[in-house]
Every structure is written in structure tokens, then in C-alpha cells.
PDB file of C-alpha atoms in Angstrom:
ATOM      1  CA  MET W   1      72.242  -2.393 109.275  1.00  0.00           C
ATOM      2  CA  ILE W   2      73.351  -0.302 106.239  1.00  0.00           C
ATOM      3  CA  ASN W   3      76.618   1.554 106.533  1.00  0.00           C
ATOM      4  CA  LYS W   4      76.800   5.262 105.694  1.00  0.00           C
ATOM      5  CA  PRO W   5      78.538   5.031 102.279  1.00  0.00           C
ATOM      6  CA  MET W   6      76.029   2.434 101.044  1.00  0.00           C
ATOM      7  CA  GLU W   7      73.120   4.473 102.386  1.00  0.00           C
ATOM      8  CA  LYS W   8      74.327   7.530 100.465  1.00  0.00           C
ATOM      9  CA  LEU W   9      74.693   5.494  97.256  1.00  0.00           C
ATOM     10  CA  MET W  10      71.182   4.080  97.536  1.00  0.00           C
ATOM     11  CA  THR W  11      69.766   7.531  98.229  1.00  0.00           C
ATOM     12  CA  TYR W  12      71.553   8.896  95.139  1.00  0.00           C
ATOM     13  CA  LYS W  13      70.298   6.099  92.852  1.00  0.00           C
ATOM     14  CA  SER W  14      66.720   6.357  94.059  1.00  0.00           C
ATOM     15  CA  SER W  15      66.682  10.076  93.397  1.00  0.00           C
ATOM     16  CA  MET W  16      67.884   9.786  89.771  1.00  0.00           C
ATOM     17  CA  THR W  17      65.310  10.939  87.188  1.00  0.00           C
ATOM     18  CA  ILE W  18      65.324  10.980  83.405  1.00  0.00           C
ATOM     19  CA  PRO W  19      64.748  14.452  81.975  1.00  0.00           C
ATOM     20  CA  ALA W  20      61.309  14.751  80.387  1.00  0.00           C
ATOM     21  CA  HIS W  21      62.625  15.839  76.997  1.00  0.00           C
ATOM     22  CA  TYR W  22      64.685  12.631  76.735  1.00  0.00           C
ATOM     23  CA  VAL W  23      61.576  10.566  77.431  1.00  0.00           C
ATOM     24  CA  PHE W  24      59.670  12.486  74.742  1.00  0.00           C
ATOM     25  CA  LEU W  25      62.400  11.981  72.145  1.00  0.00           C
ATOM     26  CA  PHE W  26      62.602   8.251  72.910  1.00  0.00           C
ATOM     27  CA  VAL W  27      58.837   7.782  72.539  1.00  0.00           C
ATOM     28  CA  LEU W  28      58.841   9.816  69.319  1.00  0.00           C
ATOM     29  CA  PHE W  29      61.688   7.731  67.881  1.00  0.00           C
ATOM     30  CA  ILE W  30      60.103   4.334  68.527  1.00  0.00           C
ATOM     31  CA  SER W  31      56.715   5.485  67.236  1.00  0.00           C
ATOM     32  CA  MET W  32      57.903   7.016  63.964  1.00  0.00           C
ATOM     33  CA  PRO W  33      57.316   3.926  61.765  1.00  0.00           C
ATOM     34  CA  LEU W  34      53.824   3.540  63.166  1.00  0.00           C
ATOM     35  CA  VAL W  35      52.969   7.180  62.562  1.00  0.00           C
ATOM     36  CA  ALA W  36      54.219   6.920  58.975  1.00  0.00           C
ATOM     37  CA  GLN W  37      51.746   4.194  58.138  1.00  0.00           C
ATOM     38  CA  GLU W  38      48.863   5.914  59.883  1.00  0.00           C
ATOM     39  CA  GLU W  39      49.293   9.360  58.308  1.00  0.00           C
ATOM     40  CA  VAL W  40      45.733  10.008  57.238  1.00  0.00           C
ATOM     41  CA  LYS W  41      44.350  13.536  57.054  1.00  0.00           C
ATOM     42  CA  LYS W  42      41.466  15.590  55.741  1.00  0.00           C
ATOM     43  CA  GLU W  43      41.928  17.463  52.468  1.00  0.00           C
ATOM     44  CA  ASP W  44      39.000  19.412  51.010  1.00  0.00           C
ATOM     45  CA  GLU W  45      36.621  17.397  53.217  1.00  0.00           C
ATOM     46  CA  SER W  46      38.029  14.123  51.863  1.00  0.00           C
ATOM     47  CA  GLU W  47      40.047  11.521  53.749  1.00  0.00           C
ATOM     48  CA  VAL W  48      43.481  11.029  52.199  1.00  0.00           C
ATOM     49  CA  ALA W  49      46.598   9.014  52.982  1.00  0.00           C
ATOM     50  CA  VAL W  50      49.866  10.896  52.495  1.00  0.00           C
ATOM     51  CA  VAL W  51      52.428   9.255  50.199  1.00  0.00           C
ATOM     52  CA  PRO W  52      55.680   8.984  52.232  1.00  0.00           C
ATOM     53  CA  ASP W  53      57.980  10.527  49.605  1.00  0.00           C
ATOM     54  CA  ALA W  54      55.466  13.175  48.577  1.00  0.00           C
ATOM     55  CA  ASP W  55      57.968  16.026  49.009  1.00  0.00           C
ATOM     56  CA  GLY W  56      59.679  14.857  45.835  1.00  0.00           C
ATOM     57  CA  ILE W  57      56.464  14.850  43.809  1.00  0.00           C
ATOM     58  CA  GLU W  58      55.110  17.851  41.927  1.00  0.00           C
ATOM     59  CA  ASP W  59      51.333  17.732  41.721  1.00  0.00           C
ATOM     60  CA  PRO W  60      50.304  18.993  38.252  1.00  0.00           C
ATOM     61  CA  GLY W  61      46.743  19.408  39.493  1.00  0.00           C
ATOM     62  CA  LEU W  62      45.186  17.203  36.828  1.00  0.00           C
ATOM     63  CA  LYS W  63      41.512  17.979  36.452  1.00  0.00           C
ATOM     64  CA  ALA W  64      38.609  17.508  34.075  1.00  0.00           C
ATOM     65  CA  GLY W  65      39.584  18.702  30.615  1.00  0.00           C
ATOM     66  CA  ASN W  66      43.274  17.780  30.861  1.00  0.00           C
ATOM     67  CA  VAL W  67      44.862  15.122  28.657  1.00  0.00           C
ATOM     68  CA  ALA W  68      45.575  12.023  30.754  1.00  0.00           C
ATOM     69  CA  PRO W  69      49.336  11.310  30.893  1.00  0.00           C
ATOM     70  CA  SER W  70      50.249   8.104  29.078  1.00  0.00           C
ATOM     71  CA  TRP W  71      51.658   5.103  30.942  1.00  0.00           C
ATOM     72  CA  ALA W  72      52.941   1.593  30.356  1.00  0.00           C
ATOM     73  CA  LEU W  73      52.668  -0.536  33.505  1.00  0.00           C
ATOM     74  CA  MET W  74      53.455  -4.172  34.248  1.00  0.00           C
ATOM     75  CA  TYR W  75      50.662  -6.502  35.337  1.00  0.00           C
ATOM     76  CA  ALA W  76      52.661  -9.751  35.177  1.00  0.00           C
ATOM     77  CA  PRO W  77      56.338 -10.608  34.614  1.00  0.00           C
ATOM     78  CA  ALA W  78      57.377  -9.082  31.257  1.00  0.00           C
ATOM     79  CA  LYS W  79      53.743  -8.226  30.438  1.00  0.00           C
ATOM     80  CA  PHE W  80      52.640  -4.606  30.168  1.00  0.00           C
ATOM     81  CA  GLU W  81      49.392  -2.707  29.845  1.00  0.00           C
ATOM     82  CA  PHE W  82      49.310   0.612  27.955  1.00  0.00           C
ATOM     83  CA  LEU W  83      46.784   3.415  28.320  1.00  0.00           C
ATOM     84  CA  LYS W  84      47.005   3.885  24.541  1.00  0.00           C
ATOM     85  CA  ASN W  85      45.690   0.356  24.006  1.00  0.00           C
ATOM     86  CA  TRP W  86      42.281   1.735  24.976  1.00  0.00           C
ATOM     87  CA  THR W  87      42.177   5.502  24.520  1.00  0.00           C
ATOM     88  CA  VAL W  88      44.138   8.041  22.476  1.00  0.00           C
ATOM     89  CA  GLU W  89      43.671  11.661  21.500  1.00  0.00           C
ATOM     90  CA  ARG W  90      41.317  12.520  18.669  1.00  0.00           C
ATOM     91  CA  GLY W  91      42.859  11.770  15.277  1.00  0.00           C
ATOM     92  CA  ALA W  92      45.360   9.251  16.667  1.00  0.00           C
ATOM     93  CA  ARG W  93      45.197   5.476  16.323  1.00  0.00           C
ATOM     94  CA  LEU W  94      45.000   3.042  19.191  1.00  0.00           C
ATOM     95  CA  ARG W  95      48.275   1.275  19.886  1.00  0.00           C
ATOM     96  CA  LYS W  96      46.919  -2.111  18.738  1.00  0.00           C
ATOM     97  CA  SER W  97      44.192  -0.893  16.417  1.00  0.00           C
ATOM     98  CA  THR W  98      44.343  -3.980  14.192  1.00  0.00           C
ATOM     99  CA  THR W  99      43.516  -6.384  17.024  1.00  0.00           C
ATOM    100  CA  GLN W 100      41.688  -3.978  19.371  1.00  0.00           C
ATOM    101  CA  PRO W 101      40.066  -1.210  17.268  1.00  0.00           C
ATOM    102  CA  TYR W 102      37.518   0.071  19.807  1.00  0.00           C
ATOM    103  CA  ARG W 103      38.012   3.146  21.956  1.00  0.00           C
ATOM    104  CA  HIS W 104      37.173   2.574  25.603  1.00  0.00           C
ATOM    105  CA  VAL W 105      36.395   4.602  28.690  1.00  0.00           C
ATOM    106  CA  VAL W 106      39.181   4.061  31.238  1.00  0.00           C
ATOM    107  CA  VAL W 107      38.895   4.310  35.024  1.00  0.00           C
ATOM    108  CA  VAL W 108      42.208   4.489  36.894  1.00  0.00           C
ATOM    109  CA  SER W 109      42.643   4.504  40.672  1.00  0.00           C
ATOM    110  CA  PHE W 110      46.022   4.934  42.387  1.00  0.00           C
ATOM    111  CA  PHE W 111      46.260   2.994  45.655  1.00  0.00           C
ATOM    112  CA  ALA W 112      48.588   1.228  48.098  1.00  0.00           C
ATOM    113  CA  THR W 113      47.900  -1.575  50.555  1.00  0.00           C
ATOM    114  CA  TRP W 114      48.854   0.702  53.477  1.00  0.00           C
ATOM    115  CA  CYS W 115      46.272   3.309  52.411  1.00  0.00           C
ATOM    116  CA  LYS W 116      43.185   3.108  54.647  1.00  0.00           C
ATOM    117  CA  PRO W 117      40.992   5.486  52.587  1.00  0.00           C
ATOM    118  CA  CYS W 118      41.812   3.349  49.529  1.00  0.00           C
ATOM    119  CA  MET W 119      40.364   0.313  51.279  1.00  0.00           C
ATOM    120  CA  LYS W 120      37.083   2.224  51.644  1.00  0.00           C
ATOM    121  CA  GLU W 121      37.002   3.190  47.977  1.00  0.00           C
ATOM    122  CA  LEU W 122      37.971  -0.152  46.416  1.00  0.00           C
ATOM    123  CA  PRO W 123      34.793  -2.124  47.320  1.00  0.00           C
ATOM    124  CA  LEU W 124      32.694   0.626  45.722  1.00  0.00           C
ATOM    125  CA  LEU W 125      34.842   0.512  42.598  1.00  0.00           C
ATOM    126  CA  GLN W 126      34.447  -3.265  42.556  1.00  0.00           C
ATOM    127  CA  ASN W 127      30.665  -2.828  42.548  1.00  0.00           C
ATOM    128  CA  LEU W 128      30.915  -0.530  39.526  1.00  0.00           C
ATOM    129  CA  TYR W 129      33.337  -2.886  37.795  1.00  0.00           C
ATOM    130  CA  GLU W 130      30.800  -5.697  38.105  1.00  0.00           C
ATOM    131  CA  LYS W 131      27.910  -3.448  37.075  1.00  0.00           C
ATOM    132  CA  PHE W 132      29.604  -2.445  33.800  1.00  0.00           C
ATOM    133  CA  ASP W 133      30.995  -5.891  33.027  1.00  0.00           C
ATOM    134  CA  GLY W 134      31.053  -6.580  29.283  1.00  0.00           C
ATOM    135  CA  GLN W 135      30.894  -2.912  28.265  1.00  0.00           C
ATOM    136  CA  ARG W 136      33.652  -0.824  26.693  1.00  0.00           C
ATOM    137  CA  VAL W 137      35.152   0.441  29.909  1.00  0.00           C
ATOM    138  CA  LYS W 138      38.462  -0.650  31.461  1.00  0.00           C
ATOM    139  CA  TRP W 139      39.169  -0.567  35.184  1.00  0.00           C
ATOM    140  CA  PHE W 140      42.767  -0.366  36.401  1.00  0.00           C
ATOM    141  CA  LEU W 141      44.194  -0.203  39.929  1.00  0.00           C
ATOM    142  CA  VAL W 142      47.651   1.384  39.877  1.00  0.00           C
ATOM    143  CA  ASP W 143      49.576  -0.026  42.838  1.00  0.00           C
ATOM    144  CA  ILE W 144      52.350   2.129  44.346  1.00  0.00           C
ATOM    145  CA  THR W 145      52.998  -0.146  47.338  1.00  0.00           C
ATOM    146  CA  GLU W 146      56.357  -1.311  45.984  1.00  0.00           C
ATOM    147  CA  ALA W 147      57.373   2.241  45.046  1.00  0.00           C
ATOM    148  CA  THR W 148      57.050   3.236  48.720  1.00  0.00           C
ATOM    149  CA  ARG W 149      58.335   0.036  50.354  1.00  0.00           C
ATOM    150  CA  THR W 150      61.794   1.461  51.151  1.00  0.00           C
ATOM    151  CA  SER W 151      60.291   4.322  53.171  1.00  0.00           C
ATOM    152  CA  PRO W 152      60.599   3.883  56.970  1.00  0.00           C
ATOM    153  CA  GLY W 153      57.523   2.156  58.353  1.00  0.00           C
ATOM    154  CA  TYR W 154      56.333   0.794  55.013  1.00  0.00           C
ATOM    155  CA  GLU W 155      58.756  -2.107  54.600  1.00  0.00           C
ATOM    156  CA  ASP W 156      56.234  -4.738  55.727  1.00  0.00           C
ATOM    157  CA  SER W 157      53.254  -3.519  53.692  1.00  0.00           C
ATOM    158  CA  PRO W 158      51.285  -6.459  52.235  1.00  0.00           C
ATOM    159  CA  LYS W 159      51.763  -7.430  48.597  1.00  0.00           C
ATOM    160  CA  ALA W 160      48.879  -6.063  46.551  1.00  0.00           C
ATOM    161  CA  ALA W 161      47.601  -9.104  44.627  1.00  0.00           C
ATOM    162  CA  PRO W 162      47.004 -11.537  47.525  1.00  0.00           C
ATOM    163  CA  PHE W 163      45.920  -8.701  49.816  1.00  0.00           C
ATOM    164  CA  LEU W 164      43.166  -7.523  47.456  1.00  0.00           C
ATOM    165  CA  ALA W 165      42.166 -11.067  46.517  1.00  0.00           C
ATOM    166  CA  LYS W 166      41.264 -11.718  50.156  1.00  0.00           C
ATOM    167  CA  LYS W 167      39.014  -8.651  50.024  1.00  0.00           C
ATOM    168  CA  GLY W 168      37.236  -9.837  46.896  1.00  0.00           C
ATOM    169  CA  ILE W 169      38.752  -7.168  44.635  1.00  0.00           C
ATOM    170  CA  THR W 170      39.166  -8.604  41.137  1.00  0.00           C
ATOM    171  CA  MET W 171      39.994  -5.541  39.019  1.00  0.00           C
ATOM    172  CA  GLN W 172      43.297  -5.624  37.168  1.00  0.00           C
ATOM    173  CA  ILE W 173      46.276  -4.417  39.197  1.00  0.00           C
ATOM    174  CA  LEU W 174      49.042  -2.507  37.420  1.00  0.00           C
ATOM    175  CA  ASN W 175      52.384  -2.296  39.209  1.00  0.00           C
ATOM    176  CA  ASP W 176      53.951   1.157  39.331  1.00  0.00           C
ATOM    177  CA  ASN W 177      57.071  -0.247  40.993  1.00  0.00           C
ATOM    178  CA  ARG W 178      59.304   2.718  40.166  1.00  0.00           C
ATOM    179  CA  GLY W 179      56.663   5.342  40.791  1.00  0.00           C
ATOM    180  CA  VAL W 180      56.759   6.714  37.222  1.00  0.00           C
ATOM    181  CA  ALA W 181      52.977   6.974  36.827  1.00  0.00           C
ATOM    182  CA  LYS W 182      52.752   8.270  40.391  1.00  0.00           C
ATOM    183  CA  GLN W 183      55.064  11.126  39.403  1.00  0.00           C
ATOM    184  CA  ARG W 184      53.229  11.897  36.154  1.00  0.00           C
ATOM    185  CA  TYR W 185      49.879  12.073  37.887  1.00  0.00           C
ATOM    186  CA  GLY W 186      51.299  13.902  40.930  1.00  0.00           C
ATOM    187  CA  ALA W 187      49.927  11.384  43.422  1.00  0.00           C
ATOM    188  CA  LYS W 188      51.051  13.076  46.653  1.00  0.00           C
ATOM    189  CA  THR W 189      48.029  11.605  48.446  1.00  0.00           C
ATOM    190  CA  LEU W 190      45.849   8.529  47.952  1.00  0.00           C
ATOM    191  CA  PRO W 191      43.455   7.453  46.643  1.00  0.00           C
ATOM    192  CA  ARG W 192      43.521   9.261  43.289  1.00  0.00           C
ATOM    193  CA  LEU W 193      40.830   8.374  40.775  1.00  0.00           C
ATOM    194  CA  TYR W 194      40.502   9.459  37.147  1.00  0.00           C
ATOM    195  CA  VAL W 195      37.748   8.712  34.660  1.00  0.00           C
ATOM    196  CA  ILE W 196      39.174   9.119  31.155  1.00  0.00           C
ATOM    197  CA  ASP W 197      37.056   9.327  28.018  1.00  0.00           C
ATOM    198  CA  LYS W 198      37.575   7.656  24.639  1.00  0.00           C
ATOM    199  CA  PHE W 199      39.877  10.475  23.523  1.00  0.00           C
ATOM    200  CA  GLN W 200      42.334  10.382  26.448  1.00  0.00           C
ATOM    201  CA  THR W 201      40.737  13.362  28.188  1.00  0.00           C
ATOM    202  CA  ILE W 202      40.155  13.336  31.943  1.00  0.00           C
ATOM    203  CA  ARG W 203      36.461  13.919  32.595  1.00  0.00           C
ATOM    204  CA  LEU W 204      36.390  13.265  36.333  1.00  0.00           C
ATOM    205  CA  ALA W 205      39.230  13.587  38.852  1.00  0.00           C
ATOM    206  CA  LYS W 206      38.825  12.718  42.525  1.00  0.00           C
ATOM    207  CA  LYS W 207      41.300  13.051  45.390  1.00  0.00           C
ATOM    208  CA  GLY W 208      40.737  11.081  48.584  1.00  0.00           C
ATOM    209  CA  PHE W 209      37.633   9.350  49.895  1.00  0.00           C
ATOM    210  CA  HIS W 210      34.685  11.375  51.139  1.00  0.00           C
ATOM    211  CA  GLU W 211      32.476   9.612  53.678  1.00  0.00           C
ATOM    212  CA  GLY W 212      28.802  10.032  52.931  1.00  0.00           C
ATOM    213  CA  GLU W 213      29.053  11.035  49.280  1.00  0.00           C
ATOM    214  CA  ASP W 214      27.388   8.999  46.545  1.00  0.00           C
ATOM    215  CA  PHE W 215      30.656   7.719  45.089  1.00  0.00           C
ATOM    216  CA  GLU W 216      29.077   4.946  43.038  1.00  0.00           C
ATOM    217  CA  GLY W 217      26.387   7.270  41.742  1.00  0.00           C
ATOM    218  CA  GLU W 218      28.844   9.973  40.658  1.00  0.00           C
ATOM    219  CA  VAL W 219      31.400   7.690  39.022  1.00  0.00           C
ATOM    220  CA  GLY W 220      28.752   5.410  37.524  1.00  0.00           C
ATOM    221  CA  ALA W 221      26.865   8.334  35.968  1.00  0.00           C
ATOM    222  CA  MET W 222      30.065   9.640  34.386  1.00  0.00           C
ATOM    223  CA  VAL W 223      30.941   6.224  32.959  1.00  0.00           C
ATOM    224  CA  GLU W 224      27.436   5.870  31.479  1.00  0.00           C
ATOM    225  CA  LYS W 225      27.681   9.334  29.936  1.00  0.00           C
ATOM    226  CA  LEU W 226      31.055   8.620  28.336  1.00  0.00           C
ATOM    227  CA  LEU W 227      29.973   5.220  27.022  1.00  0.00           C
ATOM    228  CA  ALA W 228      27.091   6.933  25.237  1.00  0.00           C
ATOM    229  CA  GLU W 229      29.383   9.405  23.470  1.00  0.00           C
ATOM    230  CA  ALA W 230      30.389   8.741  19.865  1.00  0.00           C
ATOM    231  CA  ASP W 231      33.702   7.031  19.133  1.00  0.00           C
ATOM    232  CA  GLU W 232      34.648   9.609  16.487  1.00  0.00           C
TER     233      GLU W 232
END
């Protein structure tokens, strides 16, 4: 038999409810890191992944006809790759013209290991990389994974080199650890791809990944066209 005071206490406890707005806030809080890594949206019919600190990036809207911003990016400890090793504006000399005197076409793709649309684009780029092997075209993957690692939800993103190796991606990875190239190219979303001619001019700029388009055909045709153009 339950006495009256205890009966009242049990009745009170059983009738307690948590306000709905508290439940909503709790669920939102615990899911925030997950949402951050899954922020994929449509932009101009293309699938893009939003860069977490994009509010601090000004997109210059680089397009065909613009001069490609220069960069110097590390690919191994104390070893750097320069855009000007391969392409410079008309009338200028390549950075190492005595040892590497030939102008090249350059294909640059900005990516991160947390970027799902990037993982759709990279195998197609790999196919093109293998197709044009031995020709005067350079393929660079600019990795911004480390530049975004301190953002909530991105701390455990896989390291780029082993992650891509498992996927059979063998193009050279350049580490934009401080996000300098990301800022210069205004990479607010990923992937970002640029095909640059022998005179440092962007000839093709693509934002995001568009399901169903002939990506290999479009990029491959542009590379073939630029390779056929005169060096001077």
C-alpha cells in the first residue's frame, strides 16, 4: 500500500514533460557536426560542397579569359610546386626556364576529403590524367582538407594522400594548408576546376559536379585544343 505523500510524488514525476523546444535544441546541437560535413547543395544545376569558412572568402568569379592567380604550394616537406614552373603570361619567362623551358597546359582542381561531389569528379580526372600521360599538360589536386580541419565537424577528416591512394587517384596533390590558394581562387564551394593555357589564362572554369554531363569529353576537348596551340 502506497501512502498519500508518496502517491502524490509519483504522480508528479510521471506527469513531468520536457518542452518540445528544448528537445529540438538538443537534437540540433548534437547533430551540428554531422550536418557540417554533409552540407551539399545544388548550385546552377551542379552538386557542390560548401566550404565551412566560406563566409570569410570573397569569390572573384574567375572565368574563362581571366589570368590564373599564381601559387606556390607544398607537395612534400620543404618541397614546393609553382604554377609559374609551367605557365606564365605572354612575354614572361618560366620560373625554371633553363631546366624546364616548355610551356604546359595546367589543370587544377580544388578538393577536400570530406567533399562528396569531389569524390565523383576525381575518378574522371584520373581517366584524363592517364589518357594524356606523357604530353605537356600538368594535373594538380589542391587539397584544402587541412585548411578546414579546425572547423567543427571536420576535425576527423581523412588525410588526403592515403585516402586518395586507396581510391586509385595518382595525380599530384598540393597542400593548401593555410588556405592561401583557396582565398585567391575564391573557393567557397567544391570542387573547383580550372584549365589554364600555356600563357596563364583560364580557358575553362567549372564549379561543382554535374551528374549526367560529359565531364571527360568537355575537359578532354579543351586540353587537346590548348595542347595544339602554339607556344609563342
